[in-house]
Coordinates of C-alpha atoms and ligand atoms in Angstrom, one line a residue:
X1 CA 0.0 0.0 0.0
X2 CA 1.3 3.5 -0.8
X3 CA 2.2 5.6 2.2
X4 CA -0.7 7.8 3.3
X5 CA -0.5 11.6 2.6
X6 CA -2.2 14.7 4.0
X7 CA -5.0 15.8 1.7
X8 CA -4.0 18.7 -0.6
X9 CA -6.8 21.0 0.4
X10 CA -6.0 21.0 4.1
X11 CA -2.2 21.1 3.5
X12 CA -2.7 24.1 1.2
X13 CA -4.8 25.9 3.7
X14 CA -2.2 25.4 6.5
X15 CA 0.5 26.6 4.2
X16 CA -1.3 29.8 3.2
X17 CA -2.5 30.5 6.8
X18 CA 0.9 29.7 8.4
X19 CA 1.7 33.2 9.5
X20 CA -1.7 33.9 11.0
X21 CA -1.7 30.6 12.8
X22 CA 1.6 31.5 14.4
X23 CA 0.6 35.1 15.2
X24 CA -2.5 34.0 17.0
X25 CA -0.5 31.4 19.0
X26 CA 1.9 34.1 20.0
X27 CA -1.1 36.1 21.3
X28 CA -2.2 33.1 23.4
X29 CA 1.3 32.5 24.7
X30 CA 1.6 36.2 25.8
X31 CA -1.1 35.7 28.4
X32 CA 0.6 34.6 31.6
X33 CA -2.1 32.1 32.7
X34 CA -0.2 30.7 35.6
X35 CA -2.8 28.6 37.4
X36 CA -0.7 28.1 40.6
X37 CA -0.5 31.8 41.3
X38 CA -3.5 33.8 42.5
X39 CA -1.7 36.9 41.4
X40 CA -2.3 35.6 37.9
X41 CA -6.0 34.8 38.3
X42 CA -7.0 37.7 36.0
X43 CA -4.6 36.4 33.3
X44 CA -5.9 32.8 33.7
X45 CA -9.4 34.2 33.1
X46 CA -8.1 36.2 30.2
X47 CA -6.7 33.1 28.6
X48 CA -10.0 31.3 28.9
X49 CA -11.9 34.3 27.4
X50 CA -9.4 34.5 24.6
X51 CA -9.8 30.9 23.7
X52 CA -13.6 31.2 24.1
X53 CA -13.6 34.0 21.5
X54 CA -11.3 32.1 19.1
X55 CA -13.5 28.9 19.2
X56 CA -16.6 31.0 18.7
X57 CA -15.1 32.7 15.7
X58 CA -14.5 29.4 13.9
X59 CA -18.1 28.4 14.3
X60 CA -18.3 26.6 17.6
X61 CA -21.0 27.1 20.3
X62 CA -18.9 28.0 23.3
X63 CA -19.6 28.2 27.0
X64 CA -17.1 29.2 29.7
X65 CA -18.2 27.2 32.7
X66 CA -17.2 28.4 36.2
X67 CA -15.8 26.0 38.7
X68 CA -14.7 26.5 42.3
X69 CA -11.3 27.2 40.7
X70 CA -10.4 28.3 37.1
X71 CA -13.2 27.9 34.5
X72 CA -13.6 25.1 31.9
X73 CA -14.1 26.3 28.3
X74 CA -16.5 23.9 26.5
X75 CA -16.9 24.4 22.8
X76 CA -19.3 22.2 20.6
X77 CA -19.8 21.7 16.9
X78 CA -22.5 19.2 16.3
X79 CA -23.5 19.5 12.6
X80 CA -21.8 16.3 11.3
X81 CA -23.9 14.0 9.1
X82 CA -26.3 11.7 10.9
X83 CA -24.6 8.7 12.4
X84 CA -21.2 10.4 12.5
X85 CA -19.1 9.8 15.7
X86 CA -18.5 12.5 18.4
X87 CA -14.9 13.2 19.6
X88 CA -14.0 15.1 22.7
X89 CA -10.7 17.0 22.4
X90 CA -9.1 18.0 25.7
X91 CA -6.3 20.4 26.5
X92 CA -5.3 23.0 29.1
X93 CA -4.8 26.7 28.8
X94 CA -3.0 27.1 32.1
X95 CA 0.8 27.0 32.4
X96 CA 3.4 26.3 35.0
X97 CA 5.1 29.3 36.8
X98 CA 7.9 30.7 34.7
X99 CA 10.4 31.0 37.6
X100 CA 13.4 31.2 37.7
X101 CA 13.0 34.1 35.4
X102 CA 16.7 34.9 35.0
X103 CA 17.4 31.6 33.3
X104 CA 15.2 32.4 30.3
X105 CA 17.2 33.5 27.2
X106 CA 14.2 35.6 26.2
X107 CA 11.2 36.4 28.5
X108 CA 8.8 33.5 29.2
X109 CA 5.8 35.4 28.0
X110 CA 7.4 37.0 24.9
X111 CA 7.3 34.1 22.4
X112 CA 10.4 34.0 20.2
X113 CA 11.5 31.7 17.4
X114 CA 15.2 30.7 17.3
X115 CA 16.6 27.8 15.3
X116 CA 13.2 26.4 14.4
X117 CA 12.2 26.3 18.1
X118 CA 9.3 28.5 19.4
X119 CA 10.3 29.5 23.0
X120 CA 7.7 30.5 25.5
X121 CA 6.0 29.2 28.7
X122 CA 3.2 27.0 27.5
X123 CA 4.6 26.6 23.9
X124 CA 4.6 22.9 24.3
X125 CA 2.7 22.4 27.6
X126 CA 0.0 22.8 26.5
X127 CA -1.1 26.0 24.6
X128 CA 0.8 25.1 21.5
X129 CA -0.6 21.6 21.3
X130 CA -4.2 22.8 22.1
X131 CA -3.7 25.4 19.3
X132 CA -2.9 22.5 16.9
X133 CA -6.3 21.2 17.6
X134 CA -8.2 24.5 17.3
X135 CA -6.5 25.3 13.9
X136 CA -7.0 21.7 12.6
X137 CA -10.7 22.2 13.2
X138 CA -10.7 25.6 11.6
X139 CA -8.9 24.1 8.5
X140 CA -11.8 21.7 8.0
X141 CA -14.5 24.3 8.5
X142 CA -12.7 26.9 6.3
X143 CA -11.8 24.5 3.4
X144 CA -14.8 22.2 3.4
X145 CA -17.4 24.2 5.3
X146 CA -17.9 21.2 7.6
X147 CA -16.3 18.5 9.8
X148 CA -16.7 14.8 9.3
X149 CA -17.5 14.2 13.0
X150 CA -19.0 16.1 15.9
X151 CA -16.5 17.7 18.2
X152 CA -16.5 18.8 21.8
X153 CA -13.5 20.8 22.9
X154 CA -12.9 20.9 26.7
X155 CA -10.1 23.2 27.8
X156 CA -9.3 23.5 31.5
X157 CA -7.3 26.0 33.5
X158 CA -6.1 23.7 36.4
X159 CA -4.1 20.9 34.8
X160 CA -0.8 22.2 36.2
X161 CA -2.3 22.2 39.7
X162 CA -3.9 18.8 39.7
X163 CA -7.2 19.2 37.8
X164 CA -9.0 19.4 41.1
X165 CA -12.4 20.4 39.8
X166 CA -12.4 18.6 36.5
X167 CA -13.4 15.1 37.4
X168 CA -16.5 16.5 39.2
X169 CA -17.2 18.7 36.1
X170 CA -17.0 15.7 33.8
X171 CA -19.3 13.7 36.0
X172 CA -21.8 16.5 36.3
X173 CA -21.8 17.1 32.5
X174 CA -21.5 13.4 31.5
X175 CA -24.5 13.5 29.2
X176 CA -23.4 16.6 27.4
X177 CA -19.8 15.3 27.1
X178 CA -20.9 11.8 25.9
X179 CA -18.7 10.9 23.0
X180 CA -17.0 8.0 21.1
X181 CA -13.4 8.8 21.9
X182 CA -11.3 11.4 23.7
X183 CA -8.2 12.8 22.0
X184 CA -5.4 14.7 23.9
X185 CA -2.2 16.3 22.7
X186 CA -0.3 17.2 25.9
X187 CA 2.7 14.9 25.6
X188 CA 5.8 14.3 23.5
X189 CA 7.0 12.3 20.6
X190 CA 9.7 9.6 21.2
X191 CA 12.4 11.5 19.2
X192 CA 12.6 14.0 16.3
X193 CA 11.0 12.4 13.3
X194 CA 9.5 9.6 15.4
X195 CA 5.8 10.3 16.2
X196 CA 4.2 8.3 18.9
X197 CA 1.0 7.1 20.5
X198 CA 1.1 6.8 24.3
X199 CA 0.3 3.5 26.0
X200 CA 0.6 4.6 29.6
X201 CA 1.0 7.5 32.0
X202 CA 2.2 7.4 35.6
X203 CA 0.0 8.6 38.4
X204 CA 1.0 11.0 41.1
X205 CA 0.8 11.5 44.9
X206 CA 2.3 14.8 46.0
X207 CA 3.1 15.7 49.7
X208 CA 4.5 18.4 51.8
X209 CA 6.5 17.3 54.8
X210 CA 7.0 19.9 57.6
X211 CA 9.4 19.3 60.5
X212 CA 9.1 21.5 63.6
X213 CA 11.8 21.6 66.2
X214 CA 12.4 24.3 68.8
X215 CA 9.9 27.1 69.1
X216 CA 12.3 29.6 67.4
X217 CA 15.7 29.7 65.6
X218 CA 18.5 29.1 68.0
X219 CA 22.2 30.1 68.3
X220 CA 23.9 27.0 66.9
X221 CA 26.8 27.3 69.3
X222 CA 24.7 27.8 72.4
X223 CA 22.2 25.1 71.6
X224 CA 23.7 22.9 68.8
X225 CA 24.6 19.4 69.9
X226 CA 21.9 19.2 72.5
X227 CA 18.8 20.2 70.5
X228 CA 17.6 18.1 67.6
X229 CA 18.2 20.0 64.3
X230 CA 15.1 20.0 62.1
X231 CA 17.1 20.2 58.9
X232 CA 19.1 17.1 59.9
X233 CA 15.9 15.4 61.1
X234 CA 14.4 16.0 57.6
X235 CA 17.6 14.8 55.9
X236 CA 17.3 11.6 58.0
X237 CA 13.7 11.1 57.1
X238 CA 14.3 11.6 53.4
X239 CA 17.3 9.2 53.5
X240 CA 15.1 6.4 54.7
X241 CA 12.8 6.5 51.6
X242 CA 15.1 4.4 49.4
X243 CA 17.2 1.3 50.0
X244 CA 20.7 0.6 48.6
X245 CA 19.3 -0.9 45.5
X246 CA 17.3 2.2 44.6
X247 CA 14.0 0.7 45.6
X248 CA 11.5 2.6 47.7
X249 CA 11.7 1.3 51.3
X250 CA 8.2 2.2 52.4
X251 CA 6.4 -0.9 53.6
X252 CA 3.7 -2.0 51.2
X253 CA 4.7 0.5 48.5
X254 CA 5.0 -2.1 45.7
X255 CA 2.1 -4.3 46.8
X256 CA -0.3 -3.2 44.1
X257 CA 2.3 -2.8 41.3
X258 CA 1.2 -5.0 38.3
X259 CA 3.6 -6.4 35.9
X260 CA 3.6 -4.6 32.5
X261 CA 2.1 -6.6 29.7
X262 CA 4.9 -8.6 28.0
X263 CA 4.0 -7.1 24.6
X264 CA 4.6 -3.6 25.9
X265 CA 7.9 -4.5 27.4
X266 CA 9.0 -6.2 24.2
X267 CA 7.9 -3.2 22.2
X268 CA 9.9 -0.9 24.5
X269 CA 13.1 -2.9 23.9
X270 CA 12.8 -2.2 20.2
X271 CA 12.7 1.6 20.6
X272 CA 15.9 3.4 19.6
X273 CA 16.8 4.6 23.2
X274 CA 20.4 5.4 23.9
X275 CA 21.6 6.1 27.5
X276 CA 24.7 8.1 26.3
X277 CA 22.4 10.5 24.4
X278 CA 20.0 10.6 27.3
X279 CA 22.8 11.5 29.8
X280 CA 24.0 14.2 27.4
X281 CA 20.4 15.6 27.1
X282 CA 20.0 16.0 30.9
X283 CA 23.7 16.9 31.5
X284 CA 24.8 14.1 33.9
X285 CA 27.6 11.6 33.8
X286 CA 25.8 8.7 35.4
X287 CA 22.2 7.6 35.9
X288 CA 20.5 6.3 39.1
X289 CA 17.4 4.5 40.1
X290 CA 16.4 0.9 40.6
X291 CA 19.1 -1.7 40.0
X292 CA 18.5 -4.1 37.1
X293 CA 16.0 -2.0 35.1
X294 CA 16.6 -0.2 31.8
X295 CA 16.1 3.6 31.6
X296 CA 12.8 3.3 29.7
X297 CA 11.5 0.7 32.2
X298 CA 12.4 3.0 35.1
X299 CA 10.7 6.0 33.5
X300 CA 7.5 4.3 32.2
X301 CA 6.8 1.2 34.2
X302 CA 8.2 1.8 37.7
X303 CA 7.0 4.0 40.6
X304 CA 9.2 6.6 42.1
X305 CA 9.6 8.9 45.1
X306 CA 11.3 12.2 44.5
X307 CA 12.2 15.3 46.5
X308 CA 10.9 18.3 44.5
X309 CA 12.2 21.0 46.9
X310 CA 13.5 21.6 50.4
X311 CA 13.6 24.6 52.7
X312 CA 15.4 25.2 56.0
X313 CA 17.5 27.6 57.9
X314 CA 19.9 30.2 56.6
X315 CA 20.4 30.2 52.8
X316 CA 21.6 33.8 52.3
X317 CA 25.0 35.1 51.5
X318 CA 27.9 34.1 53.7
X319 CA 27.7 32.3 57.0
X320 CA 25.2 32.6 59.8
X321 CA 25.4 30.2 62.8
X322 CA 21.9 29.1 63.4
X323 CA 20.0 26.0 64.4
X324 CA 16.8 26.4 62.4
X325 CA 13.4 25.9 64.1
X326 CA 11.9 24.1 61.1
X327 CA 12.4 22.5 57.8
X328 CA 10.2 21.5 54.8
X329 CA 10.3 19.2 51.8
X330 CA 8.0 18.7 48.8
X331 CA 7.9 15.1 48.0
X332 CA 6.1 13.3 45.1
X333 CA 5.6 9.7 44.1
X334 CA 4.9 8.7 40.5
X335 CA 2.6 5.7 40.5
X336 CA 2.0 2.8 38.1
X337 CA -1.0 0.6 37.7
X338 CA -2.6 -0.4 40.1
X339 CA -1.3 1.9 42.8
X340 CA -3.7 4.3 44.4
X341 CA -2.6 7.8 45.6
X342 CA -4.8 7.5 48.7
X343 CA -3.2 4.2 49.8
X344 CA 0.3 5.6 49.1
X345 CA -0.6 8.5 51.3
X346 CA -1.4 6.2 54.2
X347 CA 1.8 4.1 53.7
X348 CA 4.0 7.2 53.5
X349 CA 2.5 8.8 56.6
X350 CA 3.0 5.5 58.6
X351 CA 6.6 5.3 57.4
X352 CA 7.4 8.9 58.3
X353 CA 5.9 8.4 61.8
X354 CA 8.1 5.4 62.3
X355 CA 11.4 7.1 61.3
X356 CA 10.8 10.5 62.9
X357 CA 13.5 11.1 65.6
X358 CA 12.4 12.3 69.0
X359 CA 12.7 16.1 69.5
X360 CA 10.8 17.2 66.4
X361 CA 7.2 17.1 65.3
X362 CA 6.5 16.1 61.7
X363 CA 3.3 16.6 59.6
X364 CA 2.7 15.1 56.2
X365 CA 0.0 16.8 54.0
X366 CA -1.2 15.3 50.8
X367 CA -1.4 18.1 48.1
X368 CA -2.8 16.4 45.0
X369 CA -2.8 13.1 43.3
X370 CA -3.9 11.2 40.2
X371 CA -4.3 7.6 39.2
X372 CA -1.9 5.9 36.7
X373 CA -3.3 5.0 33.3
X374 CA -2.8 2.3 30.7
X375 CA -4.3 2.4 27.2
X376 CA -6.2 -0.4 25.5
X377 CA -4.9 0.7 22.1
X378 CA -7.6 -1.2 20.3
X379 CA -10.1 0.5 18.2
X380 CA -10.7 2.9 15.3
X381 CA -9.3 6.0 16.8
X382 CA -5.9 4.3 17.3
X383 CA -5.9 3.0 13.7
X384 CA -6.8 6.4 12.4
X385 CA -4.1 8.1 14.4
X386 CA -1.5 5.6 13.1
X387 CA -2.4 6.6 9.5
X388 CA -2.7 10.3 10.3
X389 CA 0.7 10.5 12.0
X390 CA 2.3 8.4 9.1
X391 CA 0.8 10.9 6.6
X392 CA 2.1 14.0 8.4
X393 CA 5.5 12.8 9.6
X394 CA 6.3 10.3 6.8
X395 CA 6.8 7.6 9.4
X396 CA 4.6 5.2 11.3
X397 CA 4.2 6.1 15.0
X398 CA 5.8 4.0 17.7
X399 CA 3.9 3.0 20.9
X400 CA 5.5 4.4 24.0
X401 CA 4.9 4.8 27.7
X402 CA 5.2 8.1 29.5
X403 CA 6.6 9.0 32.9
X404 CA 4.5 12.2 33.4
X405 CA 0.9 12.4 34.6
X406 CA -2.4 13.7 33.2
X407 CA -4.7 12.8 36.0
X408 CA -7.9 13.5 34.1
X409 CA -7.2 10.8 31.5
X410 CA -8.4 8.1 33.9
X411 CA -11.5 10.2 34.8
X412 CA -12.5 10.5 31.1
X413 CA -12.0 6.8 30.6
X414 CA -14.0 5.9 33.7
X415 CA -16.8 8.4 33.5
X416 CA -17.4 8.6 29.8
X417 CA -16.4 4.9 29.2
X418 CA -14.5 5.6 26.0
X419 CA -11.0 5.1 24.7
X420 CA -8.5 7.9 25.2
X421 CA -5.9 8.6 22.5
X422 CA -2.8 10.5 23.6
X423 CA -0.8 11.8 20.7
X424 CA 1.6 14.7 21.4
X425 CA 4.0 16.8 19.5
X426 CA 6.6 17.8 22.0
X427 CA 10.2 16.5 22.0
X428 CA 12.7 15.3 24.5
X429 CA 14.6 18.3 25.8
X430 CA 11.8 20.7 25.3
X431 CA 12.1 22.1 28.8
X432 CA 8.5 21.7 29.9
X433 CA 8.1 23.2 33.4
X434 CA 11.6 24.7 33.1
X435 CA 13.2 27.9 31.7
X436 CA 13.4 28.1 27.9
X437 CA 10.4 25.8 27.2
X438 CA 10.0 25.3 23.5
X439 CA 8.1 23.5 20.8
X440 CA 9.6 22.6 17.5
X441 CA 8.0 24.7 14.7
X442 CA 8.3 21.7 12.3
X443 CA 6.5 19.5 14.8
X444 CA 3.8 22.1 15.3
X445 CA 3.2 22.3 11.5
X446 CA 3.2 18.6 11.1
X447 CA 0.9 18.3 14.2
X448 CA -1.7 20.5 12.5
X449 CA -1.7 18.3 9.4
X450 CA -1.7 15.1 11.5
X451 CA -4.8 16.2 13.6
X452 CA -6.6 17.5 10.5
X453 CA -6.0 14.1 8.8
X454 CA -7.1 12.3 12.0
X455 CA -10.7 13.5 11.5
X456 CA -10.8 12.2 7.9
X457 CA -9.3 8.9 8.8
X458 CA -11.5 8.4 11.8
X459 CA -14.6 8.8 9.7
X460 CA -13.6 6.9 6.6
Ligands
BES501 N1 1.9 17.7 29.8 C1 2.2 17.3 31.1 C2 2.2 15.8 31.3 C3 3.2 15.1 30.4 C4 4.5 15.5 30.5 C5 2.8 14.2 29.5 C6 5.4 14.9 29.7 C7 3.7 13.6 28.7 C8 5.0 14.0 28.8 C9 1.2 17.9 32.1 O1 0.9 19.2 31.8 C10 1.9 17.8 33.4 O2 2.9 18.4 33.6 N2 1.3 17.2 34.4 C11 1.7 17.2 35.7 C12 0.6 16.6 36.5 C13 0.4 17.2 37.9 C14 0.6 18.6 38.0 C15 -0.9 16.7 38.5 C16 2.9 16.3 35.9 O3 3.1 15.3 35.3 O4 3.8 16.7 36.8
ZN502 ZN1 2.8 20.4 32.6

């Protein structure tokens, strides 16, 4: 069979509208919709309003639905021929905080293209990828005056802070959101030129650990040696989380971990991963983690416990002799099927209680969580995506796992009872959540064509 191609009418429309598509994306990226920061609440609302207006302008019926947090933008187009399927497209218009600002080559909210990379906070995660979907829909409507399937776009503003209100929103609006498949572009390809379809995501359980010692900071000479130091107590607690083989030493932590299907593991071995390149990409000389596992196994199929940040005592210039009164760490566990964030919370709390030294009080607070997910990968939407990616990238997609989390994926699958297709256009090294986040302009352009082709293939 000849290799599939992108249909000429859509490809031509993308080519002649390329500048406008980019200009509009720049507008979207200039809105600092940082969901974690209440100082940016106005901007987060502005991003929702901007998106609302753009979706309305291409012919969708749009509603911005308030939640207890940031609103959900729901846009519907339901004029497909009778019997046509309905697809729900999900994305998020919120972004991660841009800090540390001084490490950006150009400012986070002033999009700039250098060497084929579009730099800006949200360029890849997820405004750029959401924009791929909006413009692919516009292409169909502009060129053909119609879409081959009904489409519901759901864009939320709380993904980067745990999608706290979205599961409830989906459950409350389940009838309206009823569909045949969910499609999400909020992930990355395996490598440049190698498109991929995701077969799994890890879940998440995120905690804050606070250690309280003396009632105030103390002179480290007058009191040090006799009073338990909260910074050292925290270091001790953290040091008990792993054993010498890199496994997590919390009792019961692995009890619910299921083996990965053999076909998935076999497929993983065939992917062109290279540890030397991987080390170079992240800038380290050696890798860590569980003994006896390959890097891809560690990233996609195994749970973790990581320290995300720590705070204690004097961290200013020069030396100050002080025994700090308290210390704090942000700790998160990535989870794999069938681990449950609530159970992990209980196990972690019991462990911390057991290893806390006398002389300090420790509290563990669960901040947010999400369940791990595994795809079925059977059905028309996956076949259609395979052809569409092949057409746009000139190469069949690989099936890959993913170490990150999109908690709402499980909610969609459970509540709407439909398959979820995850097909993303980011790349390794794209700096998501970090300074100098970027999306490849070439991937963005191919992504537009892939998604536009997806709707044709899905309804063939
Ligand atoms: N887009 C990411 C998830 C992701 C990252 C998927 C890399 C595939 C590859 C998403 O926006 C994200 O960062 N999620 C958070 C979830 C959390 C805040 C609940 C994550 O994984 O840390
Ligand atoms: Zn993210």
